CSV table of C-alpha atoms and ligand atoms in Angstrom, one decimal:
chain,number,residue,atom,x,y,z
A,241,MET,CA,0.3,-0.1,-0.7
A,242,ALA,CA,1.1,4.1,-1.3
A,243,ASN,CA,2.5,5.9,2.2
A,244,PRO,CA,0.3,8.8,3.2
A,245,SER,CA,0.6,11.5,1.2
A,246,LEU,CA,1.2,14.8,3.2
A,247,LEU,CA,1.8,18.9,1.5
A,248,ILE,CA,3.6,20.7,3.8
A,249,LEU,CA,2.8,24.1,3.6
A,250,ALA,CA,4.6,26.2,6.6
A,251,GLY,CA,4.2,29.4,5.2
A,252,ASP,CA,5.7,32.9,6.4
A,253,GLY,CA,6.6,34.1,10.0
A,254,ILE,CA,6.0,31.9,12.9
A,255,GLY,CA,5.2,29.9,10.6
A,256,PRO,CA,8.0,27.7,9.2
A,257,GLU,CA,9.6,28.1,13.1
A,258,VAL,CA,6.0,25.3,14.5
A,259,MET,CA,6.3,23.8,11.3
A,260,ALA,CA,9.9,22.5,11.5
A,261,GLU,CA,8.3,20.6,15.5
A,262,VAL,CA,6.1,19.0,13.6
A,263,LYS,CA,8.7,17.8,11.5
A,264,LYS,CA,9.9,15.7,14.1
A,265,ILE,CA,7.2,14.5,15.0
A,266,ILE,CA,6.0,13.1,11.7
A,267,ALA,CA,10.1,12.1,11.2
A,268,TRP,CA,9.4,9.9,14.9
A,269,PHE,CA,6.7,8.5,13.1
A,270,GLY,CA,8.4,7.4,11.4
A,271,THR,CA,11.4,6.2,13.2
A,272,ARG,CA,9.5,4.9,16.9
A,273,ARG,CA,5.9,3.9,14.5
A,274,GLY,CA,7.1,2.3,11.9
A,275,VAL,CA,4.6,5.0,9.6
A,276,THR,CA,6.4,7.3,6.5
A,277,PHE,CA,4.3,9.6,5.3
A,278,ASP,CA,4.9,11.0,1.8
A,279,VAL,CA,5.9,14.7,2.6
A,280,SER,CA,6.0,17.1,-0.5
A,281,GLU,CA,6.9,20.6,0.6
A,282,ASP,CA,6.0,24.1,-1.0
A,283,LEU,CA,5.3,27.8,-0.5
A,284,VAL,CA,2.1,29.8,0.3
A,285,GLY,CA,1.3,33.0,0.9
A,286,GLY,CA,4.3,36.5,1.0
A,287,CYS,CA,6.8,33.9,0.6
A,288,ALA,CA,5.2,32.5,-1.9
A,289,PHE,CA,4.4,35.8,-3.6
A,290,ASP,CA,8.8,36.6,-3.3
A,291,LYS,CA,8.9,33.4,-5.2
A,292,TYR,CA,6.7,33.5,-7.9
A,293,GLY,CA,4.5,36.4,-8.1
A,294,THR,CA,1.2,34.8,-6.3
A,295,PRO,CA,0.8,33.4,-3.1
A,296,LEU,CA,-0.2,30.4,-4.6
A,297,HIS,CA,0.9,28.7,-8.2
A,298,ASP,CA,-0.9,26.6,-10.0
A,299,ASP,CA,1.3,23.8,-9.4
A,300,THR,CA,1.2,24.0,-5.9
A,301,MET,CA,-2.5,24.1,-5.8
A,302,ALA,CA,-2.3,20.0,-8.6
A,303,MET,CA,-0.2,19.0,-5.3
A,304,ALA,CA,-2.8,20.2,-2.7
A,305,GLN,CA,-5.7,18.8,-4.7
A,306,ALA,CA,-3.1,15.3,-4.7
A,307,VAL,CA,-2.1,14.1,-1.6
A,308,ASP,CA,-4.3,13.3,1.3
A,309,ALA,CA,-4.1,15.7,4.0
A,310,VAL,CA,-2.5,19.1,3.8
A,311,LEU,CA,-1.0,21.2,7.0
A,312,LEU,CA,-0.7,24.8,6.4
A,313,GLY,CA,1.3,26.7,8.9
A,314,ALA,CA,-0.2,30.4,8.9
A,315,VAL,CA,0.8,33.3,6.3
A,316,GLY,CA,1.0,37.2,6.2
A,317,GLY,CA,3.2,40.0,7.7
A,318,PRO,CA,3.6,43.4,7.5
A,319,LYS,CA,5.6,43.7,4.4
A,320,TYR,CA,2.6,42.3,2.4
A,321,ASP,CA,0.4,44.6,4.1
A,322,LYS,CA,0.5,47.0,1.0
A,323,LEU,CA,0.0,44.3,-2.0
A,324,ASP,CA,-2.8,44.7,-4.3
A,325,PHE,CA,-5.7,42.4,-2.5
A,326,SER,CA,-5.2,39.4,-5.2
A,327,LEU,CA,-1.6,39.1,-4.7
A,328,LYS,CA,-2.0,39.3,-0.2
A,329,PRO,CA,-0.3,36.4,1.4
A,330,GLU,CA,-4.2,35.2,2.5
A,331,ARG,CA,-5.5,34.7,-0.8
A,332,GLY,CA,-3.4,31.9,-1.2
A,333,LEU,CA,-5.1,30.4,1.4
A,334,LEU,CA,-8.6,31.2,0.3
A,335,ARG,CA,-7.9,29.2,-2.9
A,336,LEU,CA,-6.9,26.4,-0.9
A,337,ARG,CA,-10.5,26.3,1.0
A,338,LYS,CA,-11.8,26.6,-2.5
A,339,GLU,CA,-10.5,24.8,-4.6
A,340,MET,CA,-10.5,21.8,-2.2
A,341,ASP,CA,-14.3,22.6,-1.6
A,342,LEU,CA,-13.3,22.6,1.8
A,343,TYR,CA,-16.7,23.3,3.7
A,344,SER,CA,-16.4,21.9,7.0
A,345,ASN,CA,-14.2,23.6,9.1
A,346,LEU,CA,-13.9,22.0,12.8
A,347,ARG,CA,-12.6,23.7,15.6
A,348,PRO,CA,-11.8,22.3,19.3
A,349,ALA,CA,-12.2,23.5,22.0
A,350,GLN,CA,-10.4,21.6,24.3
A,351,CYS,CA,-9.0,23.1,27.6
A,352,PHE,CA,-6.3,21.0,29.1
A,353,ASP,CA,-6.5,20.9,33.0
A,354,ALA,CA,-3.0,22.4,33.8
A,355,LEU,CA,-4.2,25.5,31.5
A,356,ALA,CA,-7.7,26.3,33.1
A,357,ASP,CA,-6.3,29.3,35.1
A,358,PHE,CA,-5.6,30.9,31.7
A,359,SER,CA,-9.0,30.8,30.5
A,360,SER,CA,-11.1,34.6,31.9
A,361,LEU,CA,-13.7,31.7,32.8
A,362,LYS,CA,-13.6,29.9,36.5
A,363,LYS,CA,-11.5,26.4,36.7
A,364,GLU,CA,-14.0,24.9,37.0
A,365,VAL,CA,-16.2,25.6,33.8
A,366,VAL,CA,-13.4,24.7,31.4
A,367,ALA,CA,-11.7,22.4,33.1
A,368,GLY,CA,-11.9,19.0,30.9
A,369,LEU,CA,-13.7,20.6,28.6
A,370,ASP,CA,-13.7,18.8,24.9
A,371,ILE,CA,-15.4,20.5,22.2
A,372,VAL,CA,-16.2,20.7,18.5
A,373,ILE,CA,-17.7,23.7,16.5
A,374,VAL,CA,-18.4,22.1,13.1
A,375,ARG,CA,-18.6,25.5,10.9
A,376,GLU,CA,-19.7,25.7,6.7
A,377,LEU,CA,-17.3,27.1,5.1
A,378,THR,CA,-18.2,27.5,1.5
A,379,SER,CA,-22.3,29.3,1.7
A,380,GLY,CA,-24.2,31.6,4.0
A,381,VAL,CA,-24.0,34.8,4.2
A,382,TYR,CA,-19.7,35.7,3.1
A,383,PHE,CA,-20.8,34.8,-0.4
A,384,GLY,CA,-24.6,34.8,-1.4
A,385,GLU,CA,-25.6,37.1,-3.5
A,386,PRO,CA,-26.6,40.5,-4.3
A,387,ARG,CA,-24.0,42.0,-2.3
A,388,GLY,CA,-22.7,45.3,-2.8
A,389,ILE,CA,-23.1,49.2,-1.3
A,390,PHE,CA,-25.9,50.4,-3.5
A,391,THR,CA,-27.5,53.9,-3.4
A,392,GLU,CA,-31.3,54.1,-3.0
A,393,GLY,CA,-32.9,57.6,-3.2
A,394,ASN,CA,-30.3,59.8,-1.5
A,395,GLU,CA,-28.3,57.3,0.6
A,396,ARG,CA,-26.0,54.4,0.6
A,397,VAL,CA,-27.5,50.9,1.1
A,398,GLY,CA,-25.3,48.0,2.4
A,399,ILE,CA,-26.1,44.8,1.5
A,400,ASN,CA,-25.1,40.7,2.5
A,401,THR,CA,-27.1,37.5,1.3
A,402,GLN,CA,-27.7,34.9,3.5
A,403,ARG,CA,-28.2,32.0,0.9
A,404,TYR,CA,-28.0,28.5,1.8
A,405,THR,CA,-29.5,25.4,-1.0
A,406,GLU,CA,-30.3,21.4,1.3
A,407,SER,CA,-27.1,20.0,0.0
A,408,GLU,CA,-25.2,22.5,1.5
A,409,ILE,CA,-27.0,21.9,4.8
A,410,ALA,CA,-26.3,18.8,4.3
A,411,ARG,CA,-23.4,18.0,3.8
A,412,VAL,CA,-21.7,19.9,6.9
A,413,ALA,CA,-24.5,18.2,8.4
A,414,ARG,CA,-23.0,14.0,7.6
A,415,SER,CA,-19.8,16.0,8.0
A,416,ALA,CA,-20.5,17.1,12.3
A,417,PHE,CA,-23.0,14.0,12.6
A,418,GLU,CA,-20.1,11.2,11.7
A,419,LEU,CA,-17.8,12.6,13.4
A,420,ALA,CA,-20.1,12.8,16.5
A,421,ARG,CA,-20.1,9.5,16.0
A,422,ARG,CA,-16.8,9.3,16.9
A,423,ARG,CA,-16.8,11.5,19.9
A,424,ALA,CA,-19.3,11.1,22.6
A,425,ASN,CA,-21.8,11.5,20.3
A,426,LYS,CA,-23.9,14.6,20.4
A,427,VAL,CA,-24.6,17.2,17.8
A,428,CYS,CA,-26.7,20.7,18.8
A,429,SER,CA,-27.8,22.5,15.9
A,430,MET,CA,-27.2,26.4,16.0
A,431,GLU,CA,-29.7,29.1,13.8
A,432,LYS,CA,-31.7,31.9,14.3
A,433,ALA,CA,-35.4,29.9,12.9
A,434,ASN,CA,-37.1,32.4,14.8
A,435,VAL,CA,-36.5,35.2,12.5
A,436,MET,CA,-34.6,33.9,10.0
A,437,GLU,CA,-36.2,31.6,6.5
A,438,SER,CA,-32.5,29.8,5.1
A,439,GLY,CA,-32.1,29.1,9.4
A,440,ILE,CA,-35.9,27.5,9.6
A,441,LEU,CA,-34.6,25.5,5.8
A,442,TRP,CA,-31.5,24.6,8.0
A,443,ARG,CA,-33.4,23.0,11.2
A,444,GLU,CA,-35.7,21.4,8.8
A,445,VAL,CA,-32.5,19.7,6.6
A,446,VAL,CA,-29.9,18.9,10.2
A,447,GLN,CA,-33.7,17.2,11.8
A,448,GLU,CA,-33.8,15.0,8.1
A,449,ILE,CA,-30.3,13.8,7.4
A,450,HIS,CA,-30.4,12.6,11.0
A,451,ASP,CA,-34.0,10.9,11.2
A,452,LYS,CA,-33.4,9.3,8.2
A,453,GLU,CA,-29.1,8.8,8.0
A,454,TYR,CA,-27.6,9.3,12.0
A,455,PRO,CA,-30.4,8.7,14.6
A,456,ASP,CA,-28.3,6.8,16.3
A,457,VAL,CA,-26.6,10.1,17.3
A,458,ASP,CA,-28.8,12.3,20.0
A,459,LEU,CA,-29.3,15.5,18.2
A,460,SER,CA,-30.7,18.6,20.3
A,461,HIS,CA,-31.5,22.6,18.1
A,462,MET,CA,-30.5,25.8,19.4
A,463,TYR,CA,-31.2,29.7,18.6
A,464,ALA,CA,-27.6,30.8,18.1
A,465,ASP,CA,-28.0,33.6,20.7
A,466,ASN,CA,-28.7,31.7,23.1
A,467,GLY,CA,-25.9,29.0,22.0
A,468,ALA,CA,-23.1,32.2,22.9
A,469,MET,CA,-25.4,31.8,26.1
A,470,GLN,CA,-24.6,28.7,26.5
A,471,LEU,CA,-20.9,29.0,25.5
A,472,VAL,CA,-20.2,31.4,27.8
A,473,ARG,CA,-22.1,29.8,31.4
A,474,TRP,CA,-21.6,25.2,31.1
A,475,PRO,CA,-20.5,24.2,27.5
A,476,LYS,CA,-19.4,21.4,28.6
A,477,GLN,CA,-23.2,20.4,27.7
A,478,PHE,CA,-22.1,20.5,24.3
A,479,ASP,CA,-20.0,17.7,22.5
A,480,VAL,CA,-20.0,19.0,18.6
A,481,ILE,CA,-21.7,22.1,17.4
A,482,VAL,CA,-22.9,22.4,13.4
A,483,THR,CA,-24.1,25.8,12.5
A,484,ASP,CA,-23.7,28.3,9.4
A,485,ASN,CA,-21.0,30.1,8.3
A,486,LEU,CA,-21.5,33.5,10.2
A,487,PHE,CA,-22.5,31.8,13.5
A,488,GLY,CA,-19.5,29.9,13.0
A,489,ASP,CA,-17.6,32.7,12.9
A,490,VAL,CA,-18.7,33.4,15.4
A,491,LEU,CA,-19.1,31.1,18.0
A,492,SER,CA,-16.0,29.1,17.3
A,493,ASP,CA,-13.9,32.4,18.1
A,494,CYS,CA,-15.5,32.1,21.8
A,495,ALA,CA,-15.6,28.2,22.4
A,496,ALA,CA,-11.3,28.8,20.6
A,497,MET,CA,-10.9,31.2,24.1
A,498,LEU,CA,-12.5,29.5,26.6
A,499,THR,CA,-9.6,28.2,26.5
A,500,GLY,CA,-6.8,30.0,26.9
A,501,SER,CA,-3.6,31.0,24.8
A,502,LEU,CA,-3.9,31.8,20.5
A,503,GLY,CA,-0.9,29.3,20.8
A,504,MET,CA,-2.9,26.5,21.7
A,505,LEU,CA,-5.6,26.3,18.9
A,506,PRO,CA,-6.0,23.6,16.2
A,507,SER,CA,-7.9,23.8,13.1
A,508,ALA,CA,-9.6,21.2,9.6
A,509,SER,CA,-11.4,22.5,6.6
A,510,LEU,CA,-12.9,19.2,5.2
A,511,GLY,CA,-14.8,18.7,2.0
A,512,ALA,CA,-16.4,16.4,-0.2
A,513,PRO,CA,-14.5,11.9,0.3
A,514,MET,CA,-11.5,11.3,-2.1
A,515,ALA,CA,-11.6,7.6,-3.6
A,516,ASN,CA,-9.9,6.5,-0.1
A,517,GLY,CA,-13.7,7.4,1.4
A,518,ARG,CA,-11.4,10.1,4.1
A,519,PRO,CA,-12.3,13.9,3.8
A,520,LYS,CA,-10.6,15.9,1.0
A,521,ALA,CA,-9.0,18.1,4.2
A,522,LEU,CA,-6.7,21.2,5.5
A,523,TYR,CA,-5.4,21.5,8.7
A,524,GLU,CA,-3.8,24.8,9.8
A,525,PRO,CA,-3.1,26.2,13.7
A,526,VAL,CA,-5.9,28.7,14.2
A,527,HIS,CA,-3.2,32.3,14.4
A,528,GLY,CA,-1.6,34.1,12.6
A,529,SER,CA,1.9,34.2,11.3
A,530,ALA,CA,2.8,36.3,14.7
A,531,PRO,CA,5.1,39.1,13.4
A,532,ASP,CA,5.5,40.8,16.7
A,533,ILE,CA,6.9,36.8,17.4
A,534,ALA,CA,8.9,36.1,14.6
A,535,GLY,CA,12.2,34.5,14.0
A,536,GLN,CA,12.9,34.9,17.8
A,537,GLY,CA,12.6,30.8,18.7
A,538,LYS,CA,9.1,31.5,21.0
A,539,ALA,CA,6.1,30.7,19.2
A,540,ASN,CA,4.0,27.3,21.1
A,541,PRO,CA,4.1,25.5,18.3
A,542,ILE,CA,1.9,23.3,20.7
A,543,ALA,CA,-1.3,24.9,17.6
A,544,CYS,CA,0.0,23.0,14.6
A,545,ILE,CA,1.2,19.7,16.3
A,546,LEU,CA,-2.0,19.1,16.9
A,547,SER,CA,-3.3,20.4,13.7
A,548,PHE,CA,-1.2,17.4,12.8
A,549,ALA,CA,-2.6,15.4,15.3
A,550,MET,CA,-6.2,16.2,14.1
A,551,ALA,CA,-4.6,15.0,10.0
A,552,LEU,CA,-4.1,12.1,11.9
A,553,ARG,CA,-7.4,11.3,13.2
A,554,TYR,CA,-9.4,13.0,10.0
A,555,SER,CA,-7.5,11.8,7.0
A,556,PHE,CA,-4.8,9.0,8.2
A,557,ASN,CA,-7.3,6.9,9.7
A,558,MET,CA,-4.8,6.3,12.8
A,559,GLY,CA,-7.1,7.8,16.7
A,560,ASP,CA,-4.7,6.2,18.7
A,561,ASP,CA,-1.8,8.0,17.2
A,562,ALA,CA,-3.4,10.7,16.9
A,563,THR,CA,-5.1,10.5,21.1
A,564,ARG,CA,-1.3,9.7,21.7
A,565,VAL,CA,0.0,12.9,20.6
A,566,GLU,CA,-2.3,15.2,21.7
A,567,LYS,CA,-1.7,12.5,25.4
A,568,ALA,CA,1.7,13.5,25.6
A,569,VAL,CA,0.9,17.2,25.2
A,570,GLU,CA,-1.1,16.8,28.2
A,571,LYS,CA,2.0,15.6,29.8
A,572,VAL,CA,4.6,18.0,29.1
A,573,LEU,CA,2.3,20.7,30.2
A,574,ALA,CA,1.3,19.4,33.3
A,575,ASP,CA,5.2,19.1,33.6
A,576,GLY,CA,5.3,22.6,33.5
A,577,VAL,CA,6.8,23.3,30.6
A,578,ARG,CA,5.1,26.3,28.9
A,579,THR,CA,6.5,28.7,25.6
A,580,ALA,CA,6.3,32.3,26.5
A,581,ASP,CA,2.7,32.7,25.4
A,582,LEU,CA,1.7,30.2,28.0
A,583,MET,CA,3.8,32.3,31.7
A,584,GLY,CA,1.4,33.2,34.5
A,585,PRO,CA,2.0,36.2,36.2
A,586,GLU,CA,4.2,33.7,38.7
A,587,GLY,CA,7.0,34.1,35.6
A,588,GLY,CA,9.7,31.1,36.0
A,589,LYS,CA,11.4,30.3,32.3
A,590,PRO,CA,9.5,30.2,29.3
A,591,VAL,CA,11.2,27.2,26.5
A,592,SER,CA,12.4,28.3,23.7
A,593,THR,CA,9.4,26.9,20.6
A,594,SER,CA,12.1,23.6,19.6
A,595,GLN,CA,12.1,23.0,23.2
A,596,MET,CA,8.3,22.5,23.4
A,597,GLY,CA,8.6,20.2,20.5
A,598,ASP,CA,11.5,18.2,21.9
A,599,ALA,CA,9.7,18.2,25.0
A,600,VAL,CA,6.7,16.4,22.9
A,601,ILE,CA,9.2,13.8,22.1
A,602,ALA,CA,10.6,13.0,24.9
A,603,ALA,CA,6.9,12.0,25.9
A,604,LEU,CA,6.0,10.6,22.8
A,605,ASP,CA,9.4,8.2,23.8
A,606,ALA,CA,7.7,7.6,26.8
A,607,SER,CA,4.3,6.6,25.3
A,608,LEU,CA,6.2,3.3,23.7
B,937,LIG,P1,-1.6,36.5,14.6
B,937,LIG,O1,-2.3,35.1,15.0
B,937,LIG,O2,-0.6,36.3,14.2
B,937,LIG,O3,-0.9,37.2,16.0
B,937,LIG,C1,-1.8,37.1,16.8
B,937,LIG,C2,-1.2,37.5,18.9
B,937,LIG,O4,-0.7,35.9,19.4
B,937,LIG,C3,0.6,38.3,18.5
B,937,LIG,O5,0.5,38.3,19.6
B,937,LIG,C4,1.7,36.8,18.2
B,937,LIG,O6,2.7,37.0,19.0
B,937,LIG,C5,0.5,35.7,19.7
B,937,LIG,N1,0.5,34.8,19.2
B,937,LIG,C6,-0.1,34.0,17.7
B,937,LIG,N2,0.6,32.4,17.5
B,937,LIG,C7,0.9,31.9,18.5
B,937,LIG,C8,2.0,31.1,19.1
B,937,LIG,N3,2.4,29.6,18.4
B,937,LIG,N4,2.9,31.4,19.8
B,937,LIG,C9,3.1,32.2,21.1
B,937,LIG,N5,1.9,33.4,20.2
B,937,LIG,C10,1.5,33.3,19.4
B,937,LIG,O7,-2.6,37.6,14.4
B,937,LIG,P2,-2.5,39.2,13.7
B,937,LIG,O8,-1.1,39.3,14.5
B,937,LIG,O9,-3.7,39.5,13.6
B,937,LIG,O10,-1.3,38.5,12.3
B,937,LIG,C11,-0.7,39.0,11.8
B,937,LIG,C12,-0.5,38.2,10.5
B,937,LIG,O11,-1.4,37.4,10.4
B,937,LIG,C13,-1.7,39.5,9.2
B,937,LIG,O12,-0.8,38.8,8.0
B,937,LIG,C14,-2.3,38.4,9.4
B,937,LIG,O13,-3.4,38.4,8.5
B,937,LIG,C15,-2.3,36.9,9.0
B,937,LIG,N6,-2.6,36.0,10.2
B,937,LIG,C16,-3.3,34.9,9.5
B,937,LIG,C17,-4.3,33.7,9.2
B,937,LIG,C18,-3.5,32.9,8.4
B,937,LIG,O14,-2.1,31.5,8.5
B,937,LIG,N7,-4.3,31.3,9.0
B,937,LIG,C19,-4.6,33.9,10.6
B,937,LIG,C20,-4.7,34.6,11.5
B,937,LIG,C21,-4.0,36.1,10.6
């Protein structure tokens, strides 16, 4: 059987620094677990613009379409701020998401016990939290037509259109139900069916897909405004939340911050199943290129490492190894190893990006 294939696009700023630690883990799987990944590498974002004059070369796009999974670091930086919109580093990432049709965005909010004090909420509300928000990523109000700023009479009017087809709702609902079956088997669907027709259709389609295809999953519905309140009040009531693009944008940022540092948050964007039955997929940390700390060895690589763990679980059917990586991260944090972003008011000496990666490798060794 062919080796699992991975395209690494480390990108700009701290992207290559955090990705270097993931590469150590990929090598560890080769030597210690006998799993060899066919890894290719290329450029995305500002570095791709510098070399190719475009934030994503067509050849890179073709490579992304051909592999089992893409792992991305981060893109962007002040050097590129003045570029034309079409050439900005972020356009490379958006092109990947669009052309791979990655409609299902998974954003876990997991609170490691050792970091529970970092949340702005009380420790007992967040300790042990483990939920995933599934956000529809390629449709809804960010894409619907008509859109624009028009003149009506003697004033301007700004228009965006919330639009969802049945099939767009159905496919992201399936993605959430599939995910729930691998977890605590609970899905809460969030919309505003009380005031939006698109919300009424959303609720109906999610219920239909549930009744026909996933009757074993525990499904509930909630208005998204109540959902925001419940996320802050008692987030542990949820397992998987599925919602549209706009509500998902807001709710996933809210849920993510329950857990503390931006340097801890992984994500996956999944599309339709490929010939091997696994979804098209791009994995990336939620954070950006952090120009303020780039090149200083200060970046926390855990978000990128946990993104690779998601790839193991969702693209490579290696759930046990994904858990092994997550447990290694948990152990390192419990041992008090901290990059600068995780230092509490009590202070102490932070470790560097590469020391954090080495600590995770040591914990992986200890897990065998
Ligand atoms: P950012 O996420 O890069 O940084 C925000 C703050 O968090 C900074 O203080 C940074 O030092 C810190 N931080 C982020 N990741 C960290 C890590 N792993 N370890 C320790 N600290 C970390 O967001 P920003 O400053 O708003 O944006 C910087 C650039 O990144 C911009 O060009 C922006 O467009 C781009 N960006 C890219 C992505 C992406 O690639 N997906 C996402 C967001 C922003």
